[in-house]
Amino acid sequence: MFFNFFIFKFTYNITKISIIGLNINMKWINLLNNCKIPYNIYKLNKNDSTIICNRYNNQNHLTIILHGSIYIIKIFENKKAIPIVILNKNSLFNTTDISNRFYYQLIALDKTYILTVKIDNASELSSELMTNIIESYKKTLNLYQIMHETMNQKHKKNRVIQMILFFLFEFGIVNQTQIQIPFKVSQKNLAKITGTNKKTVNQIINTITKKSNITYSKKKSIQINNIFNFTEK
């Protein structure tokens, strides 16, 4: 579903008081304020989505993840959908290649805050802000590489397993010998991210939970029960 609420439009004279209560990264906000560059902040609840397309003049916008995580799908005119990347805190998405032939859909995996900004002139940027952008690009390129390697897996089972492992090791919280993803991951989302379907994902999950220490509960929670014995049963 598209969101048209929880939108915070700020200009460079914003004060910290304006966003008290938001559990987000203040670093980007402070740097943009110091450079007097206007921006928007959007809140997405779990499974909320927004689109980036030519129609809404989203060309040359930076989308920065302040808090939470999203996955991005590229959707063409013929409805073909290609998973692009999963982004989390301090990673970014740059829209420089938008056309009328496709658009991007950004879907929240948990409660997420994103910041969008259009930078027309690099000379507007402070050296600290430029450094942050470069570091975020490096992180984002690594996330693109992970998605590329996952989608290059010929067998759907390997794609799903690799994506589950990515979630566990990128987002997982360690509790003694367990690693658990702190948010729910639905089979529908796993299917979209891996370019499969819900039925196939369900079959694969049933197989790997029987043969390994990975569990997927009815509450859509994923965890490894014993990280010191991560082998097939």
GROMACS .gro file of C-alpha atoms in nm:
model
  233
    1MET     CA    1   0.000   0.000   0.000
    2PHE     CA    2   0.117   0.351  -0.067
    3PHE     CA    3   0.155   0.588   0.223
    4ASN     CA    4   0.059   0.952   0.211
    5PHE     CA    5   0.080   1.018   0.582
    6PHE     CA    6   0.364   1.032   0.835
    7ILE     CA    7   0.543   1.282   0.611
    8PHE     CA    8   0.776   1.535   0.768
    9LYS     CA    9   0.890   1.806   0.530
   10PHE     CA   10   1.181   2.002   0.670
   11THR     CA   11   1.390   2.293   0.552
   12TYR     CA   12   1.735   2.391   0.665
   13ASN     CA   13   1.611   2.593   0.965
   14ILE     CA   14   1.460   2.290   1.138
   15THR     CA   15   1.538   2.250   1.507
   16LYS     CA   16   1.599   1.926   1.693
   17ILE     CA   17   1.279   1.987   1.890
   18SER     CA   18   1.077   1.937   1.569
   19ILE     CA   19   1.161   1.567   1.555
   20ILE     CA   20   1.173   1.466   1.921
   21GLY     CA   21   1.029   1.117   1.958
   22LEU     CA   22   1.156   0.986   1.625
   23ASN     CA   23   1.399   0.699   1.672
   24ILE     CA   24   1.618   0.797   1.377
   25ASN     CA   25   1.975   0.883   1.295
   26MET     CA   26   2.032   1.255   1.360
   27LYS     CA   27   2.370   1.268   1.184
   28TRP     CA   28   2.228   1.310   0.833
   29ILE     CA   29   1.973   1.565   0.951
   30ASN     CA   30   2.235   1.777   1.125
   31LEU     CA   31   2.470   1.769   0.826
   32LEU     CA   32   2.194   1.872   0.583
   33ASN     CA   33   2.078   2.146   0.819
   34ASN     CA   34   2.433   2.282   0.840
   35CYS     CA   35   2.451   2.295   0.459
   36LYS     CA   36   2.103   2.454   0.443
   37ILE     CA   37   1.977   2.178   0.212
   38PRO     CA   38   1.601   2.100   0.236
   39TYR     CA   39   1.483   1.739   0.264
   40ASN     CA   40   1.181   1.522   0.341
   41ILE     CA   41   1.148   1.245   0.599
   42TYR     CA   42   0.894   0.968   0.555
   43LYS     CA   43   0.783   0.705   0.802
   44LEU     CA   44   0.687   0.361   0.671
   45ASN     CA   45   0.531   0.101   0.895
   46LYS     CA   46   0.597  -0.267   0.827
   47ASN     CA   47   0.486  -0.363   0.473
   48ASP     CA   48   0.410  -0.001   0.380
   49SER     CA   49   0.551   0.096   0.043
   50THR     CA   50   0.619   0.397  -0.173
   51ILE     CA   51   0.725   0.432  -0.534
   52ILE     CA   52   0.998   0.624  -0.710
   53CYS     CA   53   0.910   0.705  -1.069
   54ASN     CA   54   0.946   0.959  -1.344
   55ARG     CA   55   0.588   1.078  -1.303
   56TYR     CA   56   0.655   1.213  -0.955
   57ASN     CA   57   0.978   1.384  -1.059
   58ASN     CA   58   1.199   1.163  -0.842
   59GLN     CA   59   1.495   1.190  -1.079
   60ASN     CA   60   1.834   1.253  -0.913
   61HIS     CA   61   1.702   1.211  -0.559
   62LEU     CA   62   1.898   1.042  -0.283
   63THR     CA   63   1.696   0.818  -0.051
   64ILE     CA   64   1.878   0.754   0.278
   65ILE     CA   65   1.769   0.495   0.534
   66LEU     CA   66   1.772   0.664   0.874
   67HIS     CA   67   1.625   0.371   1.065
   68GLY     CA   68   1.485   0.028   0.979
   69SER     CA   69   1.513  -0.165   0.653
   70ILE     CA   70   1.350  -0.182   0.311
   71TYR     CA   71   1.373  -0.392  -0.002
   72ILE     CA   72   1.348  -0.244  -0.349
   73ILE     CA   73   1.183  -0.397  -0.657
   74LYS     CA   74   1.209  -0.266  -1.012
   75ILE     CA   75   0.874  -0.303  -1.191
   76PHE     CA   76   0.840  -0.275  -1.569
   77GLU     CA   77   0.542  -0.184  -1.788
   78ASN     CA   78   0.472  -0.553  -1.856
   79LYS     CA   79   0.447  -0.609  -1.475
   80LYS     CA   80   0.776  -0.800  -1.465
   81ALA     CA   81   0.937  -0.740  -1.124
   82ILE     CA   82   1.308  -0.769  -1.046
   83PRO     CA   83   1.442  -0.759  -0.686
   84ILE     CA   84   1.713  -0.495  -0.667
   85VAL     CA   85   1.851  -0.467  -0.315
   86ILE     CA   86   1.780  -0.478   0.059
   87LEU     CA   87   1.885  -0.160   0.238
   88ASN     CA   88   1.924  -0.087   0.608
   89LYS     CA   89   2.041   0.197   0.830
   90ASN     CA   90   2.283   0.443   0.664
   91SER     CA   91   2.258   0.285   0.319
   92LEU     CA   92   2.116   0.486   0.031
   93PHE     CA   93   1.940   0.459  -0.303
   94ASN     CA   94   2.022   0.699  -0.587
   95THR     CA   95   1.768   0.751  -0.865
   96THR     CA   96   1.949   0.859  -1.180
   97ASP     CA   97   1.807   0.619  -1.438
   98ILE     CA   98   1.429   0.657  -1.403
   99SER     CA   99   1.225   0.636  -1.723
  100ASN     CA  100   0.861   0.590  -1.818
  101ARG     CA  101   0.927   0.220  -1.884
  102PHE     CA  102   0.965   0.121  -1.518
  103TYR     CA  103   0.944   0.240  -1.159
  104TYR     CA  104   1.090   0.136  -0.823
  105GLN     CA  105   0.882   0.013  -0.531
  106LEU     CA  106   1.031   0.050  -0.182
  107ILE     CA  107   0.876  -0.184   0.077
  108ALA     CA  108   0.943  -0.165   0.451
  109LEU     CA  109   1.045  -0.484   0.631
  110ASP     CA  110   0.989  -0.317   0.969
  111LYS     CA  111   0.921   0.034   1.094
  112THR     CA  112   1.143   0.252   0.879
  113TYR     CA  113   1.232   0.618   0.839
  114ILE     CA  114   1.372   0.733   0.506
  115LEU     CA  115   1.508   1.072   0.411
  116THR     CA  116   1.490   1.203   0.055
  117VAL     CA  117   1.700   1.491  -0.071
  118LYS     CA  118   1.781   1.638  -0.409
  119ILE     CA  119   2.134   1.771  -0.442
  120ASP     CA  120   2.169   1.981  -0.755
  121ASN     CA  121   2.516   2.114  -0.687
  122ALA     CA  122   2.795   1.917  -0.520
  123SER     CA  123   2.956   2.244  -0.413
  124GLU     CA  124   2.668   2.280  -0.164
  125LEU     CA  125   2.802   1.985   0.032
  126SER     CA  126   3.038   2.010   0.325
  127SER     CA  127   3.337   1.777   0.330
  128GLU     CA  128   3.179   1.583   0.620
  129LEU     CA  129   2.852   1.536   0.434
  130MET     CA  130   3.037   1.426   0.120
  131THR     CA  131   3.237   1.175   0.326
  132ASN     CA  132   2.916   1.034   0.474
  133ILE     CA  133   2.763   0.993   0.129
  134ILE     CA  134   3.074   0.815   0.000
  135GLU     CA  135   3.081   0.578   0.300
  136SER     CA  136   2.712   0.502   0.253
  137TYR     CA  137   2.772   0.431  -0.116
  138LYS     CA  138   3.038   0.178  -0.017
  139LYS     CA  139   2.799   0.004   0.220
  140THR     CA  140   2.522   0.010  -0.040
  141LEU     CA  141   2.744  -0.139  -0.310
  142ASN     CA  142   2.815  -0.432  -0.078
  143LEU     CA  143   2.440  -0.486  -0.030
  144TYR     CA  144   2.389  -0.476  -0.408
  145GLN     CA  145   2.664  -0.737  -0.446
  146ILE     CA  146   2.493  -0.968  -0.194
  147MET     CA  147   2.163  -0.940  -0.382
  148HIS     CA  148   2.340  -0.997  -0.715
  149GLU     CA  149   2.507  -1.313  -0.585
  150THR     CA  150   2.175  -1.436  -0.442
  151MET     CA  151   1.982  -1.380  -0.765
  152ASN     CA  152   2.257  -1.552  -0.965
  153GLN     CA  153   2.184  -1.875  -0.781
  154LYS     CA  154   2.034  -2.110  -1.039
  155HIS     CA  155   1.829  -2.311  -0.789
  156LYS     CA  156   1.547  -2.137  -0.602
  157LYS     CA  157   1.628  -2.328  -0.285
  158ASN     CA  158   1.979  -2.181  -0.276
  159ARG     CA  159   1.838  -1.832  -0.333
  160VAL     CA  160   1.600  -1.861  -0.039
  161ILE     CA  161   1.862  -2.014   0.192
  162GLN     CA  162   2.118  -1.747   0.103
  163MET     CA  163   1.865  -1.471   0.167
  164ILE     CA  164   1.764  -1.619   0.504
  165LEU     CA  165   2.131  -1.635   0.604
  166PHE     CA  166   2.174  -1.273   0.492
  167PHE     CA  167   1.885  -1.166   0.716
  168LEU     CA  168   2.024  -1.361   1.011
  169PHE     CA  169   2.380  -1.230   0.989
  170GLU     CA  170   2.293  -0.872   0.880
  171PHE     CA  171   2.001  -0.807   1.117
  172GLY     CA  172   2.015  -1.093   1.368
  173ILE     CA  173   2.045  -1.046   1.744
  174VAL     CA  174   2.269  -1.294   1.925
  175ASN     CA  175   2.135  -1.445   2.248
  176GLN     CA  176   2.379  -1.701   2.387
  177THR     CA  177   2.390  -1.967   2.113
  178GLN     CA  178   2.093  -1.833   1.914
  179ILE     CA  179   2.065  -1.572   1.639
  180GLN     CA  180   1.718  -1.429   1.579
  181ILE     CA  181   1.591  -1.171   1.332
  182PRO     CA  182   1.426  -0.892   1.540
  183PHE     CA  183   1.138  -0.847   1.295
  184LYS     CA  184   0.899  -1.083   1.118
  185VAL     CA  185   0.976  -1.189   0.762
  186SER     CA  186   0.671  -1.316   0.576
  187GLN     CA  187   0.686  -1.584   0.309
  188LYS     CA  188   0.530  -1.331   0.073
  189ASN     CA  189   0.820  -1.088   0.126
  190LEU     CA  190   1.077  -1.367   0.095
  191ALA     CA  191   0.916  -1.468  -0.233
  192LYS     CA  192   0.932  -1.112  -0.372
  193ILE     CA  193   1.290  -1.062  -0.259
  194THR     CA  194   1.412  -1.390  -0.410
  195GLY     CA  195   1.204  -1.373  -0.729
  196THR     CA  196   1.006  -1.688  -0.646
  197ASN     CA  197   0.653  -1.742  -0.515
  198LYS     CA  198   0.496  -1.800  -0.174
  199LYS     CA  199   0.425  -2.170  -0.236
  200THR     CA  200   0.785  -2.239  -0.337
  201VAL     CA  201   0.921  -2.047  -0.037
  202ASN     CA  202   0.692  -2.243   0.196
  203GLN     CA  203   0.817  -2.575   0.057
  204ILE     CA  204   1.182  -2.467   0.086
  205ILE     CA  205   1.139  -2.343   0.442
  206ASN     CA  206   0.974  -2.671   0.545
  207THR     CA  207   1.270  -2.860   0.399
  208ILE     CA  208   1.548  -2.654   0.557
  209THR     CA  209   1.383  -2.641   0.901
  210LYS     CA  210   1.375  -3.022   0.903
  211LYS     CA  211   1.738  -3.057   0.792
  212SER     CA  212   1.914  -2.772   0.975
  213ASN     CA  213   1.917  -2.561   1.291
  214ILE     CA  214   1.725  -2.282   1.116
  215THR     CA  215   1.367  -2.247   1.242
  216TYR     CA  216   1.077  -2.049   1.099
  217SER     CA  217   0.791  -2.013   1.344
  218LYS     CA  218   0.420  -1.957   1.279
  219LYS     CA  219   0.481  -1.597   1.389
  220LYS     CA  220   0.717  -1.558   1.089
  221SER     CA  221   1.022  -1.540   1.316
  222ILE     CA  222   1.350  -1.682   1.182
  223GLN     CA  223   1.638  -1.799   1.399
  224ILE     CA  224   1.940  -2.029   1.420
  225ASN     CA  225   1.913  -2.235   1.738
  226ASN     CA  226   2.279  -2.327   1.777
  227ILE     CA  227   2.541  -2.121   1.596
  228PHE     CA  228   2.814  -2.361   1.710
  229ASN     CA  229   2.650  -2.656   1.537
  230PHE     CA  230   2.520  -2.506   1.215
  231THR     CA  231   2.506  -2.824   1.010
  232GLU     CA  232   2.246  -3.039   0.845
  233LYS     CA  233   2.067  -3.278   1.080
   0.00000   0.00000   0.00000
